[in-house]
Coordinates of C-alpha atoms and ligand atoms in Angstrom, one line a residue:
X1 CA -19.8 -41.6 3.3
X2 CA -21.6 -42.3 6.0
X3 CA -21.3 -46.6 7.2
X4 CA -22.2 -48.8 3.5
X5 CA -25.2 -51.0 3.9
X6 CA -25.2 -54.4 2.7
X7 CA -28.4 -56.3 1.5
X8 CA -29.3 -58.4 -0.6
X9 CA -31.7 -57.1 -2.9
X10 CA -32.4 -53.0 -2.6
X11 CA -35.3 -51.8 -4.6
X12 CA -36.1 -48.3 -4.8
X13 CA -39.1 -46.7 -4.9
X14 CA -42.3 -48.2 -2.9
X15 CA -44.9 -47.7 -5.8
X16 CA -47.4 -50.6 -6.7
X17 CA -43.8 -52.3 -8.6
X18 CA -41.5 -51.7 -5.9
X19 CA -43.7 -53.5 -2.9
X20 CA -45.0 -56.3 -5.0
X21 CA -41.6 -57.1 -5.7
X22 CA -40.4 -56.5 -1.8
X23 CA -42.9 -59.3 -1.2
X24 CA -41.3 -62.1 -3.6
X25 CA -38.2 -61.2 -3.1
X26 CA -38.1 -62.4 1.6
X27 CA -38.5 -65.3 0.1
X28 CA -35.1 -66.0 -0.9
X29 CA -33.1 -62.9 1.2
X30 CA -33.3 -59.8 2.9
X31 CA -34.7 -57.0 1.1
X32 CA -34.5 -52.6 1.3
X33 CA -36.8 -50.7 0.2
X34 CA -35.7 -47.4 -0.3
X35 CA -38.5 -44.4 -0.8
X36 CA -37.2 -40.8 -1.4
X37 CA -40.9 -39.2 0.8
X38 CA -43.5 -40.7 3.0
X39 CA -43.8 -44.7 1.5
X40 CA -46.8 -43.6 0.6
X41 CA -45.3 -41.0 -2.3
X42 CA -45.7 -41.8 -5.0
X43 CA -48.7 -41.9 -8.3
X44 CA -49.7 -45.7 -7.3
X45 CA -51.4 -43.3 -4.2
X46 CA -53.4 -40.9 -6.2
X47 CA -54.5 -43.8 -9.2
X48 CA -58.3 -43.3 -9.4
X49 CA -59.9 -44.3 -12.1
X50 CA -58.9 -48.7 -11.0
X51 CA -57.3 -51.3 -12.3
X52 CA -58.0 -53.0 -15.4
X53 CA -58.3 -56.9 -15.1
X54 CA -60.8 -59.0 -16.7
X55 CA -62.6 -60.5 -14.4
X56 CA -66.0 -59.5 -14.7
X57 CA -69.0 -63.0 -16.3
X58 CA -68.8 -60.4 -20.1
X59 CA -64.9 -60.5 -20.0
X60 CA -62.4 -62.5 -21.3
X61 CA -58.6 -62.5 -21.6
X62 CA -58.2 -62.5 -25.5
X63 CA -60.9 -59.2 -25.8
X64 CA -58.3 -57.9 -23.0
X65 CA -55.7 -58.3 -24.8
X66 CA -57.1 -57.2 -28.3
X67 CA -58.3 -53.6 -26.7
X68 CA -54.4 -53.3 -25.2
X69 CA -52.9 -54.0 -28.7
X70 CA -55.2 -51.8 -30.5
X71 CA -54.4 -49.2 -28.1
X72 CA -50.5 -49.4 -28.2
X73 CA -50.8 -48.7 -31.9
X74 CA -48.6 -51.3 -33.4
X75 CA -45.7 -50.9 -31.3
X76 CA -46.9 -53.4 -28.3
X77 CA -44.9 -56.0 -27.7
X78 CA -47.1 -59.0 -28.5
X79 CA -45.9 -61.4 -25.4
X80 CA -45.8 -58.9 -22.9
X81 CA -49.3 -58.1 -23.6
X82 CA -50.1 -61.8 -23.3
X83 CA -48.5 -62.1 -19.9
X84 CA -50.1 -58.6 -18.8
X85 CA -54.0 -59.8 -20.0
X86 CA -53.4 -63.8 -18.4
X87 CA -51.4 -62.8 -15.4
X88 CA -53.5 -60.1 -13.8
X89 CA -56.6 -61.9 -12.5
X90 CA -54.5 -64.2 -10.4
X91 CA -52.5 -60.9 -9.1
X92 CA -56.0 -59.3 -8.6
X93 CA -57.2 -61.9 -6.7
X94 CA -54.0 -62.4 -4.5
X95 CA -54.1 -59.1 -3.5
X96 CA -58.5 -59.2 -3.0
X97 CA -57.3 -62.4 -0.7
X98 CA -54.8 -59.8 1.3
X99 CA -57.4 -57.5 2.5
X100 CA -58.1 -54.8 -0.9
X101 CA -61.9 -53.9 -0.4
X102 CA -62.5 -53.3 -4.5
X103 CA -66.0 -51.7 -5.0
X104 CA -69.2 -54.2 -5.3
X105 CA -72.5 -54.1 -6.7
X106 CA -74.4 -56.5 -4.4
X107 CA -72.3 -59.1 -3.7
X108 CA -70.3 -59.1 -7.1
X109 CA -67.5 -56.9 -8.2
X110 CA -68.5 -53.5 -10.2
X111 CA -66.1 -52.7 -12.9
X112 CA -66.4 -48.9 -15.2
X113 CA -65.7 -48.6 -18.4
X114 CA -62.8 -46.4 -19.5
X115 CA -61.7 -44.8 -23.2
X116 CA -60.5 -48.1 -26.1
X117 CA -61.8 -50.9 -23.5
X118 CA -64.7 -52.5 -25.2
X119 CA -65.8 -54.7 -21.9
X120 CA -66.8 -52.8 -18.4
X121 CA -63.3 -54.4 -17.0
X122 CA -62.2 -51.4 -14.4
X123 CA -62.2 -52.7 -10.8
X124 CA -62.2 -49.4 -8.5
X125 CA -62.1 -49.2 -4.6
X126 CA -64.0 -47.0 -3.3
X127 CA -64.9 -44.7 -6.0
X128 CA -62.1 -43.0 -7.6
X129 CA -59.2 -44.0 -4.6
X130 CA -58.2 -47.3 -6.0
X131 CA -55.2 -46.5 -5.8
X132 CA -54.9 -45.3 -1.7
X133 CA -56.3 -48.8 -1.2
X134 CA -53.3 -51.0 -3.0
X135 CA -50.9 -49.1 -1.6
X136 CA -52.8 -49.8 1.2
X137 CA -52.8 -53.7 1.4
X138 CA -49.4 -53.4 -0.6
X139 CA -47.8 -51.3 2.5
X140 CA -49.6 -53.6 4.8
X141 CA -48.3 -56.8 3.7
X142 CA -45.1 -55.9 3.6
X143 CA -44.8 -54.4 7.1
X144 CA -45.5 -58.0 8.5
X145 CA -42.5 -59.1 6.2
X146 CA -39.5 -59.2 8.4
X147 CA -36.9 -59.5 5.5
X148 CA -38.0 -57.0 4.0
X149 CA -36.9 -53.1 5.4
X150 CA -37.7 -49.5 5.1
X151 CA -35.9 -46.5 4.3
X152 CA -38.1 -43.8 4.0
X153 CA -37.1 -39.9 2.9
X154 CA -34.6 -41.5 1.5
X155 CA -33.4 -40.7 -2.0
X156 CA -31.1 -42.5 -4.4
X157 CA -29.2 -41.3 -6.3
X158 CA -26.5 -43.1 -8.9
X159 CA -26.5 -46.6 -9.0
X160 CA -22.8 -48.5 -8.3
X161 CA -21.7 -50.1 -11.5
X162 CA -19.0 -51.8 -12.1
X163 CA -18.2 -53.3 -16.2
X164 CA -22.0 -53.2 -17.3
X165 CA -23.0 -55.1 -13.3
X166 CA -24.6 -52.8 -10.5
X167 CA -23.6 -53.5 -7.5
X168 CA -26.4 -51.5 -5.9
X169 CA -27.1 -47.5 -5.6
X170 CA -25.7 -44.6 -3.7
X171 CA -28.4 -43.5 -1.6
X172 CA -28.5 -39.5 0.3
X173 CA -29.9 -39.9 3.8
X174 CA -29.8 -36.5 5.6
X175 CA -27.1 -34.7 3.0
X176 CA -25.2 -37.7 3.9
X177 CA -24.1 -40.5 1.1
X178 CA -24.4 -44.0 2.4
X179 CA -23.7 -46.4 -0.2
X180 CA -25.9 -49.5 0.0
X181 CA -24.7 -52.8 -1.7
X182 CA -26.5 -55.0 -3.2
X183 CA -26.9 -58.5 -5.2
X184 CA -29.9 -57.3 -7.3
X185 CA -31.4 -53.5 -7.2
X186 CA -34.6 -52.8 -8.7
X187 CA -35.8 -49.8 -10.2
X188 CA -39.6 -48.8 -9.1
X189 CA -38.9 -45.5 -9.6
X190 CA -42.5 -44.7 -11.3
X191 CA -43.1 -42.2 -14.0
X192 CA -41.2 -38.6 -15.0
X193 CA -44.5 -36.1 -15.4
X194 CA -43.0 -33.5 -13.1
X195 CA -40.6 -32.7 -16.3
X196 CA -43.9 -31.3 -17.7
X197 CA -45.3 -28.0 -16.3
X198 CA -48.3 -29.4 -16.9
X199 CA -49.3 -32.9 -15.0
X200 CA -51.2 -35.7 -12.9
X201 CA -48.5 -36.6 -11.2
X202 CA -47.1 -36.1 -7.6
X203 CA -43.5 -33.9 -6.4
X204 CA -42.2 -36.8 -6.4
X205 CA -41.8 -38.4 -9.9
X206 CA -39.1 -36.7 -11.6
X207 CA -37.5 -39.8 -14.0
X208 CA -34.9 -40.4 -11.6
X209 CA -34.9 -43.5 -12.5
X210 CA -34.5 -43.0 -16.3
X211 CA -31.7 -40.8 -15.3
X212 CA -29.3 -43.1 -13.2
X213 CA -30.8 -46.4 -15.5
X214 CA -28.8 -44.0 -18.5
X215 CA -25.9 -42.5 -16.4
X216 CA -24.9 -46.0 -15.8
X217 CA -25.4 -47.4 -19.4
X218 CA -28.6 -48.9 -19.2
X219 CA -30.8 -48.7 -22.6
X220 CA -34.1 -46.6 -22.8
X221 CA -36.6 -47.3 -25.0
X222 CA -39.5 -45.8 -27.0
X223 CA -39.1 -42.7 -24.3
X224 CA -41.0 -40.2 -26.9
X225 CA -44.4 -41.7 -25.8
X226 CA -45.5 -39.6 -23.6
X227 CA -49.0 -40.0 -22.3
X228 CA -51.8 -37.2 -21.6
X229 CA -54.6 -37.2 -19.7
X230 CA -57.3 -34.6 -21.6
X231 CA -58.8 -34.1 -18.4
X232 CA -56.7 -32.3 -15.6
X233 CA -58.6 -29.4 -13.7
X234 CA -57.4 -26.3 -15.3
X235 CA -58.2 -23.8 -12.9
X236 CA -55.8 -20.2 -11.4
X237 CA -54.5 -21.0 -8.4
X238 CA -56.5 -24.3 -8.5
X239 CA -53.4 -27.7 -8.8
X240 CA -54.0 -29.6 -12.0
X241 CA -56.5 -31.9 -10.4
X242 CA -57.1 -35.1 -12.3
X243 CA -61.2 -35.7 -13.4
X244 CA -60.8 -39.6 -13.7
X245 CA -61.8 -40.7 -17.2
X246 CA -64.1 -43.4 -15.3
X247 CA -66.0 -40.4 -15.3
X248 CA -66.6 -40.0 -19.4
X249 CA -67.5 -44.4 -18.4
X250 CA -70.2 -43.1 -16.5
X251 CA -71.6 -40.9 -19.0
X252 CA -69.1 -37.3 -18.7
X253 CA -69.1 -35.3 -22.2
X254 CA -66.4 -33.6 -23.0
X255 CA -68.0 -29.8 -24.2
X256 CA -65.7 -26.8 -26.2
X257 CA -66.6 -23.0 -24.5
X258 CA -69.4 -22.5 -26.6
X259 CA -71.2 -26.2 -25.0
X260 CA -70.4 -27.7 -28.2
X261 CA -69.9 -32.1 -27.3
X262 CA -66.7 -32.4 -30.2
X263 CA -66.0 -35.4 -29.6
X264 CA -67.8 -37.7 -32.3
X265 CA -66.7 -35.4 -34.8
X266 CA -63.2 -37.1 -34.0
X267 CA -63.6 -40.8 -33.3
X268 CA -66.6 -43.2 -33.6
X269 CA -66.2 -43.4 -29.9
X270 CA -66.7 -40.1 -29.4
X271 CA -66.0 -39.3 -25.4
X272 CA -64.5 -42.6 -24.7
X273 CA -61.6 -42.7 -27.3
X274 CA -58.5 -43.8 -27.0
X275 CA -56.9 -41.2 -25.0
X276 CA -54.2 -39.5 -27.4
X277 CA -56.9 -38.9 -29.8
X278 CA -59.3 -37.0 -27.0
X279 CA -56.2 -34.3 -26.1
X280 CA -55.5 -34.0 -29.4
X281 CA -59.4 -33.3 -30.2
X282 CA -59.0 -31.1 -26.7
X283 CA -56.5 -28.9 -28.6
X284 CA -57.9 -28.9 -32.3
X285 CA -60.9 -27.4 -29.8
X286 CA -59.2 -25.3 -28.1
X287 CA -56.5 -23.8 -30.8
X288 CA -60.1 -23.2 -33.1
X289 CA -62.0 -21.4 -29.9
X290 CA -58.9 -19.2 -28.8
X291 CA -59.2 -20.8 -25.2
X292 CA -57.1 -23.0 -22.4
X293 CA -59.7 -25.4 -21.8
X294 CA -62.8 -27.4 -22.6
X295 CA -65.5 -28.4 -20.7
X296 CA -66.3 -31.6 -18.7
X297 CA -69.6 -31.8 -17.9
X298 CA -71.6 -33.8 -15.5
X299 CA -74.1 -32.2 -15.0
X300 CA -76.9 -34.2 -16.8
X301 CA -75.7 -37.2 -14.2
X302 CA -77.4 -37.7 -10.6
X303 CA -75.8 -35.6 -7.9
X304 CA -75.7 -37.9 -4.7
X305 CA -74.7 -40.7 -7.9
X306 CA -71.6 -38.6 -8.7
X307 CA -70.6 -38.0 -3.7
X308 CA -70.6 -41.6 -3.8
X309 CA -69.2 -42.5 -7.2
X310 CA -66.6 -40.0 -7.4
X311 CA -65.8 -39.1 -4.3
X312 CA -62.5 -37.3 -3.7
X313 CA -62.9 -35.8 -7.2
X314 CA -66.1 -33.4 -6.1
X315 CA -64.7 -32.4 -2.9
X316 CA -61.6 -32.2 -4.7
X317 CA -63.3 -30.0 -6.7
X318 CA -65.5 -28.6 -4.2
X319 CA -62.4 -27.0 -2.1
X320 CA -61.9 -25.6 -5.6
X321 CA -65.4 -23.9 -5.3
X322 CA -66.2 -26.0 -8.3
X323 CA -69.5 -28.0 -7.7
X324 CA -69.8 -31.0 -10.5
X325 CA -72.9 -31.4 -10.1
X326 CA -74.0 -28.0 -11.6
X327 CA -71.3 -26.5 -13.4
X328 CA -68.9 -27.7 -15.9
X329 CA -65.6 -27.7 -14.8
X330 CA -62.6 -26.6 -17.3
X331 CA -60.1 -28.8 -18.0
X332 CA -57.2 -30.0 -20.2
X333 CA -54.3 -32.2 -21.4
X334 CA -52.0 -32.5 -18.9
X335 CA -48.0 -35.3 -19.3
X336 CA -49.6 -38.3 -17.0
X337 CA -47.8 -41.4 -18.1
X338 CA -44.6 -42.6 -20.0
X339 CA -44.7 -45.3 -22.1
X340 CA -41.0 -45.5 -22.9
X341 CA -38.1 -46.5 -19.9
X342 CA -35.6 -48.2 -19.2
X343 CA -35.8 -51.1 -21.2
X344 CA -36.3 -54.7 -19.5
X345 CA -37.6 -58.2 -20.9
X346 CA -40.4 -59.9 -19.0
X347 CA -38.5 -60.4 -15.8
X348 CA -37.5 -57.4 -15.7
X349 CA -34.0 -57.5 -16.7
X350 CA -32.4 -54.9 -18.1
X351 CA -28.5 -54.8 -20.5
X352 CA -26.6 -53.9 -17.1
X353 CA -26.1 -57.5 -14.9
X354 CA -27.6 -57.2 -11.8
X355 CA -30.2 -54.4 -12.4
X356 CA -33.9 -55.3 -12.8
X357 CA -36.7 -52.3 -13.4
X358 CA -40.5 -52.7 -12.9
X359 CA -43.5 -50.0 -13.5
X360 CA -43.4 -47.3 -15.0
X361 CA -40.0 -46.7 -15.1
X362 CA -39.8 -49.7 -17.3
X363 CA -40.8 -50.1 -20.7
X364 CA -40.9 -54.1 -21.4
X365 CA -42.9 -52.5 -24.2
X366 CA -46.4 -53.8 -23.0
X367 CA -48.0 -50.7 -23.8
X368 CA -46.7 -50.1 -27.4
X369 CA -47.1 -46.2 -28.1
X370 CA -49.8 -45.4 -26.0
X371 CA -51.6 -47.1 -23.2
X372 CA -54.7 -48.1 -22.7
X373 CA -56.2 -46.6 -19.6
X374 CA -55.8 -48.5 -16.3
X375 CA -53.6 -51.0 -17.7
X376 CA -51.0 -49.7 -15.1
X377 CA -51.6 -50.7 -11.8
X378 CA -51.7 -53.8 -13.0
X379 CA -48.4 -54.3 -15.1
X380 CA -47.0 -52.8 -11.6
X381 CA -48.1 -56.0 -10.4
X382 CA -47.9 -58.4 -12.8
X383 CA -44.1 -57.2 -14.0
X384 CA -43.5 -56.0 -10.3
X385 CA -43.8 -59.8 -9.5
X386 CA -42.0 -60.8 -12.4
X387 CA -38.9 -58.9 -12.2
X388 CA -38.0 -60.0 -8.9
X389 CA -38.3 -63.2 -10.1
X390 CA -35.8 -62.5 -12.3
X391 CA -33.7 -61.1 -10.0
X392 CA -33.9 -63.7 -7.2
X393 CA -33.4 -66.1 -10.5
X394 CA -29.8 -64.5 -10.6
X395 CA -29.1 -63.9 -7.2
X396 CA -29.2 -67.3 -6.7
X397 CA -26.6 -68.1 -9.4
X398 CA -24.4 -65.1 -7.6
X399 CA -20.5 -66.5 -6.8
X400 CA -18.5 -63.5 -6.0
X401 CA -19.2 -59.8 -5.1
X402 CA -16.9 -57.3 -5.2
X403 CA -17.9 -53.4 -5.6
X404 CA -16.0 -50.2 -6.5
X405 CA -15.2 -47.4 -4.3
X406 CA -14.1 -45.0 -6.5
X407 CA -17.1 -42.8 -7.9
X408 CA -17.5 -39.7 -5.7
X409 CA -15.2 -37.4 -5.7
X410 CA -15.7 -35.0 -3.5
X411 CA -14.5 -32.0 -6.9
X412 CA -17.5 -33.0 -8.7
X413 CA -19.9 -31.9 -5.2
X414 CA -22.2 -28.5 -6.6
X415 CA -24.2 -26.3 -4.6
X416 CA -27.0 -24.9 -7.0
X417 CA -28.7 -21.9 -5.5
X418 CA -32.3 -21.9 -4.8
X419 CA -32.9 -19.7 -7.1
X420 CA -31.2 -20.6 -10.1
X421 CA -32.5 -24.1 -9.5
X422 CA -36.5 -22.7 -9.2
X423 CA -35.6 -20.3 -12.6
X424 CA -34.0 -23.4 -14.8
X425 CA -36.8 -25.7 -13.7
X426 CA -39.5 -24.0 -14.9
X427 CA -37.8 -23.0 -18.1
X428 CA -37.4 -26.9 -18.3
X429 CA -40.9 -27.4 -17.6
X430 CA -42.6 -25.2 -20.0
X431 CA -40.6 -26.0 -22.6
X432 CA -41.4 -29.2 -22.7
X433 CA -44.7 -28.5 -22.0
X434 CA -44.6 -26.0 -25.1
X435 CA -42.6 -27.6 -27.4
X436 CA -42.7 -31.4 -26.9
X437 CA -45.7 -31.7 -25.5
X438 CA -49.2 -33.5 -27.2
X439 CA -47.9 -32.4 -30.6
X440 CA -44.6 -32.1 -31.7
X441 CA -42.7 -31.3 -34.9
X442 CA -39.0 -30.9 -36.2
X443 CA -39.2 -27.0 -35.3
X444 CA -40.4 -27.4 -31.9
X445 CA -38.2 -29.9 -31.0
X446 CA -35.3 -28.4 -32.5
X447 CA -35.8 -24.8 -30.2
X448 CA -36.3 -27.7 -27.0
X449 CA -33.1 -29.6 -27.6
X450 CA -31.3 -26.0 -27.9
X451 CA -32.3 -25.0 -25.0
X452 CA -32.0 -27.7 -22.3
X453 CA -27.6 -29.3 -24.3
X454 CA -26.9 -26.3 -22.4
X455 CA -28.4 -27.2 -19.0
X456 CA -27.6 -30.8 -19.7
X457 CA -24.2 -30.0 -20.2
X458 CA -23.6 -28.4 -17.1
X459 CA -25.2 -30.4 -15.4
X460 CA -24.8 -34.3 -16.6
X461 CA -22.1 -34.7 -14.4
X462 CA -22.7 -33.2 -11.2
X463 CA -23.0 -34.6 -8.0
X464 CA -25.5 -32.4 -5.5
X465 CA -26.6 -33.1 -1.7
X466 CA -29.8 -31.9 -1.7
X467 CA -33.0 -33.4 -3.4
X468 CA -34.0 -31.4 -5.7
X469 CA -30.8 -30.8 -7.2
X470 CA -30.4 -34.4 -7.7
X471 CA -34.4 -34.1 -8.9
X472 CA -33.4 -30.8 -11.4
X473 CA -30.6 -32.6 -12.4
X474 CA -32.6 -36.0 -13.4
X475 CA -35.6 -34.0 -15.1
X476 CA -32.9 -32.2 -17.1
X477 CA -31.5 -35.7 -18.3
X478 CA -35.1 -37.7 -19.4
X479 CA -36.0 -34.2 -20.4
X480 CA -33.3 -34.7 -23.7
X481 CA -34.1 -38.0 -23.2
X482 CA -38.6 -37.6 -24.6
X483 CA -36.8 -34.6 -27.0
X484 CA -33.9 -36.6 -28.8
X485 CA -36.1 -39.3 -29.4
X486 CA -39.1 -37.3 -30.1
X487 CA -36.8 -35.5 -32.8
X488 CA -35.3 -39.5 -34.2
X489 CA -39.0 -40.3 -34.6
X490 CA -40.1 -38.9 -38.2
X491 CA -43.5 -40.7 -38.0
X492 CA -46.8 -39.8 -35.4
X493 CA -47.8 -43.0 -34.3
X494 CA -49.7 -43.7 -31.4
X495 CA -48.9 -40.9 -28.2
X496 CA -46.3 -39.3 -30.4
X497 CA -48.1 -36.9 -33.4
X498 CA -45.9 -34.4 -35.5
X499 CA -46.9 -32.5 -37.5
X500 CA -44.0 -32.1 -40.2
X501 CA -45.5 -36.1 -40.2
X502 CA -48.6 -36.9 -39.2
X503 CA -48.9 -40.2 -39.8
X504 CA -47.4 -43.4 -40.3
X505 CA -44.2 -43.2 -42.8
X506 CA -42.2 -45.7 -43.5
X507 CA -40.2 -47.0 -40.6
X508 CA -42.6 -46.2 -37.9
X509 CA -42.9 -50.3 -36.5
X510 CA -39.5 -49.8 -35.5
X511 CA -38.3 -48.8 -31.7
X512 CA -36.2 -45.9 -30.7
X513 CA -33.4 -46.4 -28.4
X514 CA -31.2 -44.7 -27.0
X515 CA -28.3 -44.9 -24.4
X516 CA -25.4 -42.6 -23.4
X517 CA -22.2 -42.9 -25.6
X518 CA -19.2 -41.7 -23.5
X519 CA -20.8 -38.2 -22.4
X520 CA -23.1 -37.9 -24.6
X521 CA -26.2 -39.5 -26.7
X522 CA -26.6 -42.8 -29.0
X523 CA -29.5 -43.1 -30.6
X524 CA -30.3 -46.7 -32.5
Ligands
FAD1 P1 -45.0 -45.1 -8.2 O1 -46.4 -45.0 -7.9 O2 -45.2 -43.7 -8.9 O3 -43.8 -45.2 -7.4 C1 -42.4 -44.9 -7.2 C2 -41.8 -45.0 -6.1 O4 -40.8 -44.4 -6.7 C3 -42.6 -44.0 -5.1 O5 -42.2 -44.3 -4.1 C4 -40.9 -43.0 -5.1 O6 -41.3 -41.6 -4.0 C5 -40.2 -43.6 -5.6 N1 -39.1 -42.7 -5.8 C6 -38.8 -42.5 -7.1 N2 -37.5 -41.7 -6.9 C7 -36.5 -41.9 -6.1 C8 -34.9 -42.0 -5.9 N3 -34.6 -41.0 -6.5 N4 -34.9 -43.0 -5.1 C9 -36.4 -43.4 -4.0 N5 -37.2 -43.1 -3.9 C10 -37.9 -42.6 -5.8 N6 -53.1 -46.0 -13.4 C11 -54.1 -47.2 -13.6 O7 -53.6 -48.3 -13.6 N7 -55.1 -46.9 -13.1 C12 -55.2 -44.8 -12.3 O8 -56.6 -45.1 -12.7 C13 -54.8 -44.4 -12.5 N8 -54.4 -43.1 -12.5 C14 -53.3 -42.2 -12.1 C15 -54.2 -41.2 -11.7 C16 -52.7 -40.7 -11.4 C17 -52.9 -39.2 -10.3 C18 -52.0 -40.8 -11.9 C19 -50.6 -40.1 -11.9 C20 -51.2 -41.9 -12.1 C21 -52.6 -42.2 -12.6 N9 -52.3 -43.8 -13.1 C22 -53.3 -44.9 -13.2 C23 -50.3 -44.5 -13.4 C24 -50.2 -45.4 -11.7 O9 -51.2 -44.5 -11.7 C25 -48.8 -45.4 -12.6 O10 -48.4 -44.9 -13.8 C26 -48.7 -46.5 -11.5 O11 -48.7 -46.3 -9.8 C27 -47.0 -46.5 -11.3 O12 -46.1 -47.2 -10.0 P2 -44.8 -47.8 -9.6 O13 -44.8 -48.6 -8.7 O14 -43.8 -47.9 -11.6 O15 -44.6 -46.0 -9.5
SIN2 C1 -58.1 -41.7 -14.9 O1 -59.0 -42.1 -13.9 O2 -58.3 -41.3 -15.9 C2 -56.4 -42.7 -15.2 C3 -57.0 -43.9 -15.3 C4 -54.9 -44.4 -15.8 O3 -54.6 -43.3 -16.0 O4 -55.3 -45.8 -16.1

């Protein structure tokens, strides 16, 4: 064990939520932002379509509120949604003042449409690189703040928790475990898409924050609500690259393998129906036509427009030998976002004192059972800022500072050989996709549980000294939490669809909360 580190605020993760929080916390004390890869490697960096905000002349905060509540299918926390939509404009204007360049039409900001939005309200940057622009601005801003230090390629492996109070985290750097003691700790580790074999999420998004929080005794809420994006590239030897929903906002049409446009058969909003409905419609068409994909058709749109409006998507598809202006693109759904996560209030507070969470790792209830497209970059800004306020309030009331030194016991350190690790990881990701995916039932979830549980029992209390094995341990934990929650929700609501309980049956409004009990799991 190398030397201990001390800081006022420890932030784990350098996406939109972590960086926005760092800027605020730095006004009250020293901040350390740790990130397990390059600072930019995050979902934020790859966000395409844009950021939803009620700033256009034709829009109102109240309409953004209504659309968010509707997409959430009855399970949104109304107060959290009000906060998101009403504080959103201020956070975006602040970002513009710090240098964010969103696309314009003439001198006015340009807003586009996405599924389930009743107004054009999505701001975008460089066509389809909105996340990269936000990340660029926040990293620049943080880099000139003296109170903020960054540590990249530094992975948080567990929280330091004693008697329900968090004192920082154990970090792994170059195979050494470092204790980082902090007065307040913020989880901003993003989602868990890598738990699925088909996902739009980058490699680093392995559910670490959720798994660490669970081990520490935090409550996790609504883990069954996983959003599957309808349109990820489906092509042999190509990545599951996202084709933004904004493409349908600009007129792209979904067609089955016979070339038939099908979305109007499923929802009055057609191609712009809520994401969960579009993903299920695609699966139905795939099953009906015995195919592994459908098409996204942009061939009726002007090539120059497509090159300018979607430069990253146009060029990436071209690299994989698909010219989106001339041929229909094979696509199928992929795990994209998790609405559930570490339960927090509207200041990022968890049930563990000193532990805060913001962004995709957290569950404020703002997305309910299904997130409205482009609401999560806004969530990162609004709730990253608020979690910092919560943490500052906590730290400023802090009196004593004690910690536990006995957590790591060398006997628990294990080594997994890479072959075994790959085999388990592939099995987990396949089972999650096939049995806990877009469509679920008691039987499929039971099979998933029976396969994942033995992995969980084998690895849950082991410590590994390599990041990939640690990630696998976290993925197993989060996979199990999603499966158990999906099993417990005997209802179909939002993104959670069960063929054995197809409707909203009694008790559907209830949230599912999952926590650790001794070495097992308790669901309420
Ligand atoms: P992230 O941006 O994912 O950052 C998480 C950070 O935590 C990373 O730095 C990661 O390396 C770090 N980390 C994780 N575990 C550890 C650990 N153990 N130790 C140290 N560091 C760790 N949303 C929109 O609103 N609009 C869009 O257009 C949009 N497009 C998207 C496109 C794609 C391809 C994807 C994948 C997502 C998209 N989303 C979009 C969703 C949105 O990007 C994310 O929900 C949001 O960026 C999450 O931000 P975050 O700060 O919570 O986490
Ligand atoms: C997209 O561009 O389709 C992604 C938007 C989102 O996930 O909010």
